[in-house]
PDB file of C-alpha atoms and ligand atoms in Angstrom:
ATOM      1  CA  MET A   1     -26.004 -35.752 -10.210  1.00  0.00           C
ATOM      2  CA  ALA A   2     -23.929 -38.455 -11.843  1.00  0.00           C
ATOM      3  CA  SER A   3     -25.550 -37.726 -15.196  1.00  0.00           C
ATOM      4  CA  ALA A   4     -24.323 -34.154 -15.070  1.00  0.00           C
ATOM      5  CA  ALA A   5     -20.836 -35.403 -14.563  1.00  0.00           C
ATOM      6  CA  SER A   6     -20.841 -37.394 -17.759  1.00  0.00           C
ATOM      7  CA  SER A   7     -18.110 -36.486 -20.157  1.00  0.00           C
ATOM      8  CA  THR A   8     -18.165 -33.764 -22.768  1.00  0.00           C
ATOM      9  CA  ALA A   9     -20.332 -34.881 -25.672  1.00  0.00           C
ATOM     10  CA  PRO A  10     -18.463 -35.788 -28.842  1.00  0.00           C
ATOM     11  CA  ALA A  11     -19.196 -33.652 -31.903  1.00  0.00           C
ATOM     12  CA  GLY A  12     -21.617 -36.091 -33.515  1.00  0.00           C
ATOM     13  CA  MET A  13     -23.639 -36.633 -30.351  1.00  0.00           C
ATOM     14  CA  LYS A  14     -26.210 -33.953 -31.174  1.00  0.00           C
ATOM     15  CA  ASN A  15     -29.267 -35.660 -29.751  1.00  0.00           C
ATOM     16  CA  ALA A  16     -27.727 -37.002 -26.585  1.00  0.00           C
ATOM     17  CA  THR A  17     -29.415 -35.788 -23.423  1.00  0.00           C
ATOM     18  CA  HIS A  18     -26.350 -35.667 -21.155  1.00  0.00           C
ATOM     19  CA  GLY A  19     -22.862 -34.209 -21.197  1.00  0.00           C
ATOM     20  CA  VAL A  20     -21.707 -30.642 -21.652  1.00  0.00           C
ATOM     21  CA  ALA A  21     -20.698 -29.517 -25.135  1.00  0.00           C
ATOM     22  CA  PRO A  22     -17.264 -27.897 -25.325  1.00  0.00           C
ATOM     23  CA  LEU A  23     -17.150 -24.394 -26.747  1.00  0.00           C
ATOM     24  CA  ARG A  24     -16.092 -24.832 -30.365  1.00  0.00           C
ATOM     25  CA  ALA A  25     -14.417 -22.402 -32.726  1.00  0.00           C
ATOM     26  CA  GLY A  26     -15.823 -21.745 -36.173  1.00  0.00           C
ATOM     27  CA  GLU A  27     -19.164 -20.312 -35.092  1.00  0.00           C
ATOM     28  CA  GLY A  28     -18.181 -16.695 -35.709  1.00  0.00           C
ATOM     29  CA  VAL A  29     -19.388 -13.933 -33.389  1.00  0.00           C
ATOM     30  CA  SER A  30     -21.600 -16.352 -31.510  1.00  0.00           C
ATOM     31  CA  PHE A  31     -18.541 -18.402 -30.487  1.00  0.00           C
ATOM     32  CA  LEU A  32     -16.795 -15.290 -29.211  1.00  0.00           C
ATOM     33  CA  LEU A  33     -19.873 -14.155 -27.286  1.00  0.00           C
ATOM     34  CA  ARG A  34     -20.330 -17.649 -25.785  1.00  0.00           C
ATOM     35  CA  ARG A  35     -16.699 -17.603 -24.635  1.00  0.00           C
ATOM     36  CA  LEU A  36     -17.101 -14.115 -23.201  1.00  0.00           C
ATOM     37  CA  HIS A  37     -20.320 -15.152 -21.468  1.00  0.00           C
ATOM     38  CA  SER A  38     -18.649 -18.202 -19.996  1.00  0.00           C
ATOM     39  CA  LEU A  39     -15.547 -16.279 -18.871  1.00  0.00           C
ATOM     40  CA  SER A  40     -17.530 -13.344 -17.453  1.00  0.00           C
ATOM     41  CA  GLY A  41     -19.349 -15.807 -15.147  1.00  0.00           C
ATOM     42  CA  ILE A  42     -15.992 -16.487 -13.446  1.00  0.00           C
ATOM     43  CA  VAL A  43     -14.213 -13.148 -13.862  1.00  0.00           C
ATOM     44  CA  PRO A  44     -15.336 -10.569 -12.923  1.00  0.00           C
ATOM     45  CA  VAL A  45     -18.905 -11.616 -11.952  1.00  0.00           C
ATOM     46  CA  GLY A  46     -17.966 -14.771 -10.005  1.00  0.00           C
ATOM     47  CA  ALA A  47     -14.966 -13.075  -8.386  1.00  0.00           C
ATOM     48  CA  PHE A  48     -17.273 -10.277  -7.253  1.00  0.00           C
ATOM     49  CA  LEU A  49     -19.802 -12.722  -5.782  1.00  0.00           C
ATOM     50  CA  PHE A  50     -16.973 -14.497  -3.942  1.00  0.00           C
ATOM     51  CA  GLU A  51     -15.749 -11.209  -2.459  1.00  0.00           C
ATOM     52  CA  HIS A  52     -19.269 -10.004  -1.655  1.00  0.00           C
ATOM     53  CA  ILE A  53     -20.377 -13.092   0.256  1.00  0.00           C
ATOM     54  CA  LEU A  54     -17.185 -14.553   1.697  1.00  0.00           C
ATOM     55  CA  ILE A  55     -15.275 -11.371   2.525  1.00  0.00           C
ATOM     56  CA  SER A  56     -17.377  -8.183   2.741  1.00  0.00           C
ATOM     57  CA  ASN A  57     -20.639  -9.531   4.119  1.00  0.00           C
ATOM     58  CA  SER A  58     -18.907 -11.968   6.445  1.00  0.00           C
ATOM     59  CA  THR A  59     -17.541  -8.982   8.370  1.00  0.00           C
ATOM     60  CA  ALA A  60     -21.128  -8.444   9.610  1.00  0.00           C
ATOM     61  CA  ILE A  61     -20.526 -11.450  11.870  1.00  0.00           C
ATOM     62  CA  SER A  62     -18.072  -9.256  13.828  1.00  0.00           C
ATOM     63  CA  GLY A  63     -20.724  -6.566  14.287  1.00  0.00           C
ATOM     64  CA  PRO A  64     -21.830  -3.135  12.986  1.00  0.00           C
ATOM     65  CA  ASP A  65     -18.455  -1.401  13.412  1.00  0.00           C
ATOM     66  CA  ALA A  66     -16.495  -4.025  11.494  1.00  0.00           C
ATOM     67  CA  TYR A  67     -19.158  -3.952   8.774  1.00  0.00           C
ATOM     68  CA  ALA A  68     -19.024  -0.140   8.561  1.00  0.00           C
ATOM     69  CA  ARG A  69     -15.227  -0.256   8.224  1.00  0.00           C
ATOM     70  CA  GLN A  70     -15.484  -2.731   5.338  1.00  0.00           C
ATOM     71  CA  VAL A  71     -18.137  -0.630   3.547  1.00  0.00           C
ATOM     72  CA  SER A  72     -16.038   2.488   4.110  1.00  0.00           C
ATOM     73  CA  PHE A  73     -12.958   0.709   2.700  1.00  0.00           C
ATOM     74  CA  LEU A  74     -14.856  -0.290  -0.470  1.00  0.00           C
ATOM     75  CA  ALA A  75     -16.496   3.134  -0.837  1.00  0.00           C
ATOM     76  CA  ASN A  76     -13.095   4.825  -0.672  1.00  0.00           C
ATOM     77  CA  LEU A  77     -11.374   2.732  -3.326  1.00  0.00           C
ATOM     78  CA  PRO A  78      -9.950   5.016  -6.005  1.00  0.00           C
ATOM     79  CA  LEU A  79     -12.338   5.654  -8.941  1.00  0.00           C
ATOM     80  CA  VAL A  80     -14.943   3.556  -7.168  1.00  0.00           C
ATOM     81  CA  PHE A  81     -17.736   4.514  -9.574  1.00  0.00           C
ATOM     82  CA  PHE A  82     -15.760   3.272 -12.586  1.00  0.00           C
ATOM     83  CA  LEU A  83     -14.715   0.135 -10.704  1.00  0.00           C
ATOM     84  CA  GLU A  84     -18.395  -0.580 -10.089  1.00  0.00           C
ATOM     85  CA  LEU A  85     -19.406   0.309 -13.638  1.00  0.00           C
ATOM     86  CA  PHE A  86     -16.789  -1.731 -15.507  1.00  0.00           C
ATOM     87  CA  GLY A  87     -16.028  -4.352 -12.868  1.00  0.00           C
ATOM     88  CA  ILE A  88     -19.571  -5.171 -11.702  1.00  0.00           C
ATOM     89  CA  TRP A  89     -22.593  -3.562 -13.405  1.00  0.00           C
ATOM     90  CA  LEU A  90     -21.683  -3.883 -17.103  1.00  0.00           C
ATOM     91  CA  PRO A  91     -20.252  -7.442 -16.798  1.00  0.00           C
ATOM     92  CA  ILE A  92     -23.352  -8.579 -14.840  1.00  0.00           C
ATOM     93  CA  ALA A  93     -25.634  -6.902 -17.393  1.00  0.00           C
ATOM     94  CA  PHE A  94     -23.804  -8.632 -20.253  1.00  0.00           C
ATOM     95  CA  HIS A  95     -23.712 -12.055 -18.546  1.00  0.00           C
ATOM     96  CA  ALA A  96     -27.371 -11.825 -17.546  1.00  0.00           C
ATOM     97  CA  LEU A  97     -28.775 -10.493 -20.820  1.00  0.00           C
ATOM     98  CA  TYR A  98     -26.759 -12.908 -22.937  1.00  0.00           C
ATOM     99  CA  GLY A  99     -27.723 -15.643 -20.449  1.00  0.00           C
ATOM    100  CA  PHE A 100     -31.414 -14.918 -21.090  1.00  0.00           C
ATOM    101  CA  TYR A 101     -30.708 -15.042 -24.827  1.00  0.00           C
ATOM    102  CA  ILE A 102     -28.983 -18.461 -24.465  1.00  0.00           C
ATOM    103  CA  TRP A 103     -31.961 -19.626 -22.387  1.00  0.00           C
ATOM    104  CA  TYR A 104     -34.454 -18.414 -25.005  1.00  0.00           C
ATOM    105  CA  ARG A 105     -32.489 -19.879 -27.911  1.00  0.00           C
ATOM    106  CA  GLY A 106     -31.894 -23.156 -26.091  1.00  0.00           C
ATOM    107  CA  GLU A 107     -35.597 -23.821 -25.910  1.00  0.00           C
ATOM    108  CA  GLY A 108     -35.907 -23.597 -29.679  1.00  0.00           C
ATOM    109  CA  ASN A 109     -32.595 -25.286 -30.454  1.00  0.00           C
ATOM    110  CA  VAL A 110     -32.443 -28.192 -28.040  1.00  0.00           C
ATOM    111  CA  ALA A 111     -30.290 -30.152 -30.527  1.00  0.00           C
ATOM    112  CA  GLU A 112     -27.495 -27.653 -29.908  1.00  0.00           C
ATOM    113  CA  TYR A 113     -27.498 -28.456 -26.186  1.00  0.00           C
ATOM    114  CA  PRO A 114     -26.522 -32.057 -25.493  1.00  0.00           C
ATOM    115  CA  TRP A 115     -27.216 -31.587 -21.774  1.00  0.00           C
ATOM    116  CA  ALA A 116     -30.709 -30.122 -22.291  1.00  0.00           C
ATOM    117  CA  GLY A 117     -32.429 -33.172 -20.781  1.00  0.00           C
ATOM    118  CA  ASN A 118     -30.518 -32.692 -17.573  1.00  0.00           C
ATOM    119  CA  TRP A 119     -32.258 -31.023 -14.607  1.00  0.00           C
ATOM    120  CA  MET A 120     -29.036 -29.151 -13.901  1.00  0.00           C
ATOM    121  CA  TYR A 121     -29.388 -27.474 -17.286  1.00  0.00           C
ATOM    122  CA  THR A 122     -32.792 -26.157 -16.200  1.00  0.00           C
ATOM    123  CA  ALA A 123     -31.537 -25.273 -12.708  1.00  0.00           C
ATOM    124  CA  GLN A 124     -28.670 -23.233 -14.199  1.00  0.00           C
ATOM    125  CA  ARG A 125     -31.190 -21.097 -16.071  1.00  0.00           C
ATOM    126  CA  TRP A 126     -33.714 -20.627 -13.258  1.00  0.00           C
ATOM    127  CA  THR A 127     -31.070 -19.878 -10.624  1.00  0.00           C
ATOM    128  CA  GLY A 128     -29.661 -17.222 -13.009  1.00  0.00           C
ATOM    129  CA  GLY A 129     -33.160 -15.762 -13.390  1.00  0.00           C
ATOM    130  CA  ILE A 130     -33.758 -15.622  -9.614  1.00  0.00           C
ATOM    131  CA  ALA A 131     -30.313 -14.069  -9.079  1.00  0.00           C
ATOM    132  CA  PHE A 132     -31.084 -11.466 -11.761  1.00  0.00           C
ATOM    133  CA  ALA A 133     -34.366 -10.369 -10.137  1.00  0.00           C
ATOM    134  CA  TYR A 134     -32.617 -10.131  -6.776  1.00  0.00           C
ATOM    135  CA  ILE A 135     -29.574  -8.231  -8.118  1.00  0.00           C
ATOM    136  CA  ILE A 136     -31.793  -5.554  -9.716  1.00  0.00           C
ATOM    137  CA  TRP A 137     -33.826  -5.085  -6.526  1.00  0.00           C
ATOM    138  CA  HIS A 138     -30.801  -5.254  -4.192  1.00  0.00           C
ATOM    139  CA  THR A 139     -28.730  -2.747  -6.222  1.00  0.00           C
ATOM    140  CA  TRP A 140     -31.690  -0.397  -6.406  1.00  0.00           C
ATOM    141  CA  THR A 141     -32.465  -0.435  -2.675  1.00  0.00           C
ATOM    142  CA  MET A 142     -28.886  -0.594  -1.332  1.00  0.00           C
ATOM    143  CA  ARG A 143     -26.989   1.568  -3.801  1.00  0.00           C
ATOM    144  CA  PHE A 144     -29.406   3.970  -5.461  1.00  0.00           C
ATOM    145  CA  THR A 145     -32.197   4.682  -2.951  1.00  0.00           C
ATOM    146  CA  GLY A 146     -32.440   5.527   0.746  1.00  0.00           C
ATOM    147  CA  VAL A 147     -29.420   6.600   2.747  1.00  0.00           C
ATOM    148  CA  ASP A 148     -26.225   6.780   0.620  1.00  0.00           C
ATOM    149  CA  LEU A 149     -23.884   4.210   2.200  1.00  0.00           C
ATOM    150  CA  HIS A 150     -20.807   5.628   0.481  1.00  0.00           C
ATOM    151  CA  ALA A 151     -21.414   8.905   2.330  1.00  0.00           C
ATOM    152  CA  PHE A 152     -22.630   7.226   5.558  1.00  0.00           C
ATOM    153  CA  PRO A 153     -20.963   3.795   5.852  1.00  0.00           C
ATOM    154  CA  ASN A 154     -22.017   3.670   9.511  1.00  0.00           C
ATOM    155  CA  ALA A 155     -25.609   3.328   8.378  1.00  0.00           C
ATOM    156  CA  SER A 156     -24.835   0.084   6.475  1.00  0.00           C
ATOM    157  CA  PHE A 157     -25.626  -2.453   9.189  1.00  0.00           C
ATOM    158  CA  GLY A 158     -28.912  -0.771  10.088  1.00  0.00           C
ATOM    159  CA  LYS A 159     -29.970  -0.332   6.462  1.00  0.00           C
ATOM    160  CA  VAL A 160     -29.515  -4.053   5.754  1.00  0.00           C
ATOM    161  CA  GLN A 161     -31.262  -4.921   9.030  1.00  0.00           C
ATOM    162  CA  GLU A 162     -34.260  -2.808   8.089  1.00  0.00           C
ATOM    163  CA  GLU A 163     -34.747  -5.156   5.108  1.00  0.00           C
ATOM    164  CA  VAL A 164     -33.881  -8.522   6.618  1.00  0.00           C
ATOM    165  CA  PHE A 165     -36.196  -7.975   9.614  1.00  0.00           C
ATOM    166  CA  GLN A 166     -39.121  -8.082   7.165  1.00  0.00           C
ATOM    167  CA  THR A 167     -39.924 -11.758   6.589  1.00  0.00           C
ATOM    168  CA  PRO A 168     -40.759 -11.597   2.834  1.00  0.00           C
ATOM    169  CA  PHE A 169     -37.517  -9.720   2.113  1.00  0.00           C
ATOM    170  CA  PHE A 170     -35.542 -12.056   4.371  1.00  0.00           C
ATOM    171  CA  LEU A 171     -36.913 -15.042   2.457  1.00  0.00           C
ATOM    172  CA  PHE A 172     -35.992 -13.325  -0.813  1.00  0.00           C
ATOM    173  CA  TYR A 173     -32.421 -12.879   0.504  1.00  0.00           C
ATOM    174  CA  VAL A 174     -32.230 -16.566   1.427  1.00  0.00           C
ATOM    175  CA  ALA A 175     -33.693 -17.783  -1.905  1.00  0.00           C
ATOM    176  CA  ALA A 176     -31.363 -15.527  -3.902  1.00  0.00           C
ATOM    177  CA  LEU A 177     -28.359 -16.576  -1.814  1.00  0.00           C
ATOM    178  CA  ILE A 178     -29.054 -20.258  -2.499  1.00  0.00           C
ATOM    179  CA  ALA A 179     -29.765 -19.584  -6.203  1.00  0.00           C
ATOM    180  CA  ALA A 180     -26.649 -17.451  -6.785  1.00  0.00           C
ATOM    181  CA  SER A 181     -24.419 -19.854  -4.829  1.00  0.00           C
ATOM    182  CA  TRP A 182     -25.699 -22.833  -6.790  1.00  0.00           C
ATOM    183  CA  HIS A 183     -25.412 -20.991 -10.108  1.00  0.00           C
ATOM    184  CA  PHE A 184     -21.823 -19.957  -9.411  1.00  0.00           C
ATOM    185  CA  ALA A 185     -20.660 -23.267  -7.895  1.00  0.00           C
ATOM    186  CA  TYR A 186     -22.124 -25.407 -10.652  1.00  0.00           C
ATOM    187  CA  GLY A 187     -21.030 -22.715 -13.146  1.00  0.00           C
ATOM    188  CA  ILE A 188     -17.403 -23.303 -12.128  1.00  0.00           C
ATOM    189  CA  TRP A 189     -17.893 -26.980 -12.966  1.00  0.00           C
ATOM    190  CA  LEU A 190     -19.503 -26.113 -16.323  1.00  0.00           C
ATOM    191  CA  PHE A 191     -16.747 -23.651 -17.131  1.00  0.00           C
ATOM    192  CA  SER A 192     -14.070 -26.242 -16.398  1.00  0.00           C
ATOM    193  CA  ALA A 193     -15.808 -28.798 -18.619  1.00  0.00           C
ATOM    194  CA  LYS A 194     -16.346 -26.381 -21.499  1.00  0.00           C
ATOM    195  CA  TRP A 195     -12.800 -25.013 -21.484  1.00  0.00           C
ATOM    196  CA  GLY A 196     -11.239 -28.464 -21.106  1.00  0.00           C
ATOM    197  CA  ILE A 197      -9.674 -27.569 -17.734  1.00  0.00           C
ATOM    198  CA  VAL A 198     -10.983 -30.720 -16.057  1.00  0.00           C
ATOM    199  CA  SER A 199     -11.219 -33.629 -18.475  1.00  0.00           C
ATOM    200  CA  GLY A 200     -12.020 -37.288 -18.093  1.00  0.00           C
ATOM    201  CA  GLU A 201     -15.116 -38.754 -16.474  1.00  0.00           C
ATOM    202  CA  LYS A 202     -13.485 -39.558 -13.129  1.00  0.00           C
ATOM    203  CA  ALA A 203     -11.854 -36.155 -12.714  1.00  0.00           C
ATOM    204  CA  ARG A 204     -15.143 -34.431 -13.579  1.00  0.00           C
ATOM    205  CA  LYS A 205     -17.048 -36.452 -11.005  1.00  0.00           C
ATOM    206  CA  ARG A 206     -14.497 -35.603  -8.330  1.00  0.00           C
ATOM    207  CA  PHE A 207     -14.535 -31.954  -9.293  1.00  0.00           C
ATOM    208  CA  LEU A 208     -18.322 -31.919  -9.079  1.00  0.00           C
ATOM    209  CA  VAL A 209     -17.991 -32.887  -5.400  1.00  0.00           C
ATOM    210  CA  VAL A 210     -15.553 -29.983  -4.875  1.00  0.00           C
ATOM    211  CA  CYS A 211     -18.036 -27.581  -6.520  1.00  0.00           C
ATOM    212  CA  LEU A 212     -20.860 -28.952  -4.395  1.00  0.00           C
ATOM    213  CA  ALA A 213     -18.735 -28.347  -1.275  1.00  0.00           C
ATOM    214  CA  PHE A 214     -18.106 -24.792  -2.487  1.00  0.00           C
ATOM    215  CA  PHE A 215     -21.872 -24.289  -2.845  1.00  0.00           C
ATOM    216  CA  PHE A 216     -22.299 -25.233   0.841  1.00  0.00           C
ATOM    217  CA  VAL A 217     -19.451 -22.923   1.895  1.00  0.00           C
ATOM    218  CA  LEU A 218     -20.967 -19.943   0.030  1.00  0.00           C
ATOM    219  CA  THR A 219     -24.487 -20.647   1.285  1.00  0.00           C
ATOM    220  CA  GLY A 220     -23.258 -21.267   4.838  1.00  0.00           C
ATOM    221  CA  ALA A 221     -21.263 -18.015   4.941  1.00  0.00           C
ATOM    222  CA  GLY A 222     -24.219 -16.060   3.530  1.00  0.00           C
ATOM    223  CA  LEU A 223     -26.621 -17.563   6.074  1.00  0.00           C
ATOM    224  CA  ALA A 224     -24.174 -16.785   8.890  1.00  0.00           C
ATOM    225  CA  SER A 225     -24.080 -13.124   7.784  1.00  0.00           C
ATOM    226  CA  LEU A 226     -27.887 -12.951   7.531  1.00  0.00           C
ATOM    227  CA  THR A 227     -28.137 -14.441  11.011  1.00  0.00           C
ATOM    228  CA  ALA A 228     -25.704 -11.789  12.281  1.00  0.00           C
ATOM    229  CA  PHE A 229     -27.976  -9.021  10.949  1.00  0.00           C
ATOM    230  CA  ARG A 230     -31.080 -10.607  12.467  1.00  0.00           C
ATOM    231  CA  SER A 231     -29.584 -11.405  15.842  1.00  0.00           C
ATOM    232  CA  ARG A 232     -28.731  -7.821  16.836  1.00  0.00           C
ATOM    233  CA  PRO A 233     -31.133  -5.014  17.732  1.00  0.00           C
ATOM    234  CA  GLN A 234     -31.997  -2.638  14.892  1.00  0.00           C
ATOM    235  CA  GLN A 235     -29.101  -0.168  14.455  1.00  0.00           C
ATOM    236  CA  PRO A 236     -29.767   3.453  13.444  1.00  0.00           C
ATOM    237  CA  TYR A 237     -29.511   4.158   9.736  1.00  0.00           C
ATOM    238  CA  GLU A 238     -31.187   7.501   9.082  1.00  0.00           C
ATOM    239  CA  PRO A 239     -28.436  10.174   8.679  1.00  0.00           C
ATOM    240  CA  GLY A 240     -30.701  12.727  10.384  1.00  0.00           C
ATOM    241  CA  SER A 241     -31.102  10.746  13.609  1.00  0.00           C
ATOM    242  CA  ALA A 242     -29.132  11.906  16.649  1.00  0.00           C
ATOM    243  CA  THR A 243     -27.460   8.523  17.270  1.00  0.00           C
ATOM    244  CA  MET A 244     -26.436   8.275  13.634  1.00  0.00           C
ATOM    245  CA  GLN A 245     -24.899  11.733  13.687  1.00  0.00           C
ATOM    246  CA  SER A 246     -22.917  11.052  16.845  1.00  0.00           C
ATOM    247  CA  THR A 247     -21.618   7.658  15.616  1.00  0.00           C
ATOM    248  CA  GLN A 248     -20.762   9.203  12.235  1.00  0.00           C
ATOM    249  CA  ALA A 249     -18.960  12.107  13.926  1.00  0.00           C
ATOM    250  CA  ALA A 250     -16.991   9.623  16.038  1.00  0.00           C
ATOM    251  CA  ALA A 251     -16.104   7.628  12.921  1.00  0.00           C
ATOM    252  CA  ASN A 252     -15.021  10.786  11.091  1.00  0.00           C
ATOM    253  CA  GLN A 253     -12.904  11.791  14.097  1.00  0.00           C
ATOM    254  CA  ALA A 254     -11.281   8.329  14.184  1.00  0.00           C
ATOM    255  CA  THR A 255     -10.465   8.591  10.459  1.00  0.00           C
ATOM    256  CA  ALA A 256      -9.057  12.109  10.931  1.00  0.00           C
ATOM    257  CA  ASN A 257      -6.921  10.912  13.861  1.00  0.00           C
ATOM    258  CA  THR A 258      -5.555   8.017  11.817  1.00  0.00           C
ATOM    259  CA  GLU A 259      -4.782  10.293   8.854  1.00  0.00           C
ATOM    260  CA  GLY A 260      -3.181  12.894  11.108  1.00  0.00           C
ATOM    261  CA  ARG A 261      -0.708  10.396  12.569  1.00  0.00           C
TER     262      ARG A 261
HETATM  263  C1  HEM B 301     -24.853 -13.997  -9.431  1.00  0.00           C
HETATM  264  C2  HEM B 301     -24.206 -13.631 -10.527  1.00  0.00           C
HETATM  265  C3  HEM B 301     -23.795 -14.696 -11.556  1.00  0.00           C
HETATM  266  C4  HEM B 301     -22.663 -15.462 -11.550  1.00  0.00           C
HETATM  267  C5  HEM B 301     -21.541 -15.430 -10.520  1.00  0.00           C
HETATM  268  C6  HEM B 301     -22.711 -16.313 -12.717  1.00  0.00           C
HETATM  269  C7  HEM B 301     -21.758 -17.242 -13.062  1.00  0.00           C
HETATM  270  C8  HEM B 301     -21.866 -18.161 -14.073  1.00  0.00           C
HETATM  271  C9  HEM B 301     -20.883 -19.158 -14.427  1.00  0.00           C
HETATM  272  C10 HEM B 301     -19.532 -19.327 -13.735  1.00  0.00           C
HETATM  273  C11 HEM B 301     -21.377 -19.877 -15.467  1.00  0.00           C
HETATM  274  C12 HEM B 301     -20.696 -21.034 -16.184  1.00  0.00           C
HETATM  275  C13 HEM B 301     -20.075 -20.554 -17.459  1.00  0.00           C
HETATM  276  C14 HEM B 301     -20.257 -21.529 -18.557  1.00  0.00           C
HETATM  277  O1  HEM B 301     -21.399 -21.948 -18.831  1.00  0.00           O
HETATM  278  O2  HEM B 301     -19.240 -21.851 -19.165  1.00  0.00           O
HETATM  279  C15 HEM B 301     -22.675 -19.383 -15.788  1.00  0.00           C
HETATM  280  C16 HEM B 301     -23.496 -19.903 -16.769  1.00  0.00           C
HETATM  281  C17 HEM B 301     -24.715 -19.399 -17.103  1.00  0.00           C
HETATM  282  N1  HEM B 301     -25.289 -18.244 -16.603  1.00  0.00           N
HETATM  283 FE1  HEM B 301     -24.578 -17.146 -15.051  1.00  0.00          FE
HETATM  284  N2  HEM B 301     -23.869 -16.062 -13.398  1.00  0.00           N
HETATM  285  C18 HEM B 301     -24.572 -15.079 -12.722  1.00  0.00           C
HETATM  286  C19 HEM B 301     -25.783 -14.542 -13.097  1.00  0.00           C
HETATM  287  C20 HEM B 301     -26.553 -14.967 -14.177  1.00  0.00           C
HETATM  288  C21 HEM B 301     -27.788 -14.379 -14.566  1.00  0.00           C
HETATM  289  C22 HEM B 301     -28.438 -13.198 -13.841  1.00  0.00           C
HETATM  290  C23 HEM B 301     -28.249 -15.064 -15.647  1.00  0.00           C
HETATM  291  C24 HEM B 301     -29.530 -14.787 -16.374  1.00  0.00           C
HETATM  292  C25 HEM B 301     -30.373 -15.741 -16.656  1.00  0.00           C
HETATM  293  C26 HEM B 301     -27.282 -16.102 -15.958  1.00  0.00           C
HETATM  294  C27 HEM B 301     -27.385 -17.043 -16.976  1.00  0.00           C
HETATM  295  C28 HEM B 301     -26.500 -18.085 -17.220  1.00  0.00           C
HETATM  296  C29 HEM B 301     -26.708 -19.166 -18.171  1.00  0.00           C
HETATM  297  C30 HEM B 301     -27.929 -19.356 -19.075  1.00  0.00           C
HETATM  298  C31 HEM B 301     -25.599 -20.000 -18.084  1.00  0.00           C
HETATM  299  C32 HEM B 301     -25.365 -21.322 -18.818  1.00  0.00           C
HETATM  300  C33 HEM B 301     -24.776 -21.109 -20.188  1.00  0.00           C
HETATM  301  C34 HEM B 301     -24.738 -22.410 -20.966  1.00  0.00           C
HETATM  302  O3  HEM B 301     -25.415 -23.352 -20.650  1.00  0.00           O
HETATM  303  O4  HEM B 301     -24.010 -22.442 -21.952  1.00  0.00           O
HETATM  304  N3  HEM B 301     -26.247 -16.000 -15.053  1.00  0.00           N
HETATM  305  N4  HEM B 301     -22.959 -18.320 -14.928  1.00  0.00           N
END
């Protein structure tokens, strides 16, 4: 871990195995894309991950109703489709696809990556890859197939439960949670080193501890939410089922009452 905290490599240190190279101007479009890739990892992709794990999914700890209210709140944000498209899907697609390109190029151009000998360099790539596989699957099953949670937010808790009660899927959730949390937490450290926000060996080492603590907070909150889904009996999630219709009708009535006040 200490090796990763070593200071930014000076310009001439091409073959060094440690240190994180600062992003340098003068490399044309590639420089701009590297900066955009780096920034997109924090905003909006990182900000989204923060909200998704620490705010939205944590409401599951308070139970199905609290979770349904949170999903309903998000689903009713104005222009929600465009918020998702420009705030989540396109930035993730850009960060991921350019991330794979950096990964691919890095293997052939190790001299350009002074920290290539570092296991954290490898971990940053593999955790991104695991997160990518999970994000595709998770978006497909939660957003684009099965019951539409924007139309039936009350089905949210049950729909997630239906997945996490199946051991292979549960393990996939846990692996992806750890991978994404690590990628983001260590990514914050990388970002700060590359943009010169935290400079000096001592400050970087201290900041690495802060990022490590953040990794545990993210992972811990995610595991607490997963435990909340697994510790309650399966909730209904098929819109056609009688229980679902009555709970949805009650929710609609509650919304109408609130709006009518
Ligand atoms: C869970 C969503 C993701 C978040 C929150 C995220 C966040 C970040 C952050 C904050 C960084 C540090 C920026 C920097 O290097 O200056 C980073 C770096 C990186 N990300 Fe992601 N990322 C995500 C998904 C992915 C995916 C799916 C890939 C695809 C492989 C990926 C590939 C990379 C690579 C290769 C780097 C290192 C770039 C370098 O060494 O210069 N990321 N990410």
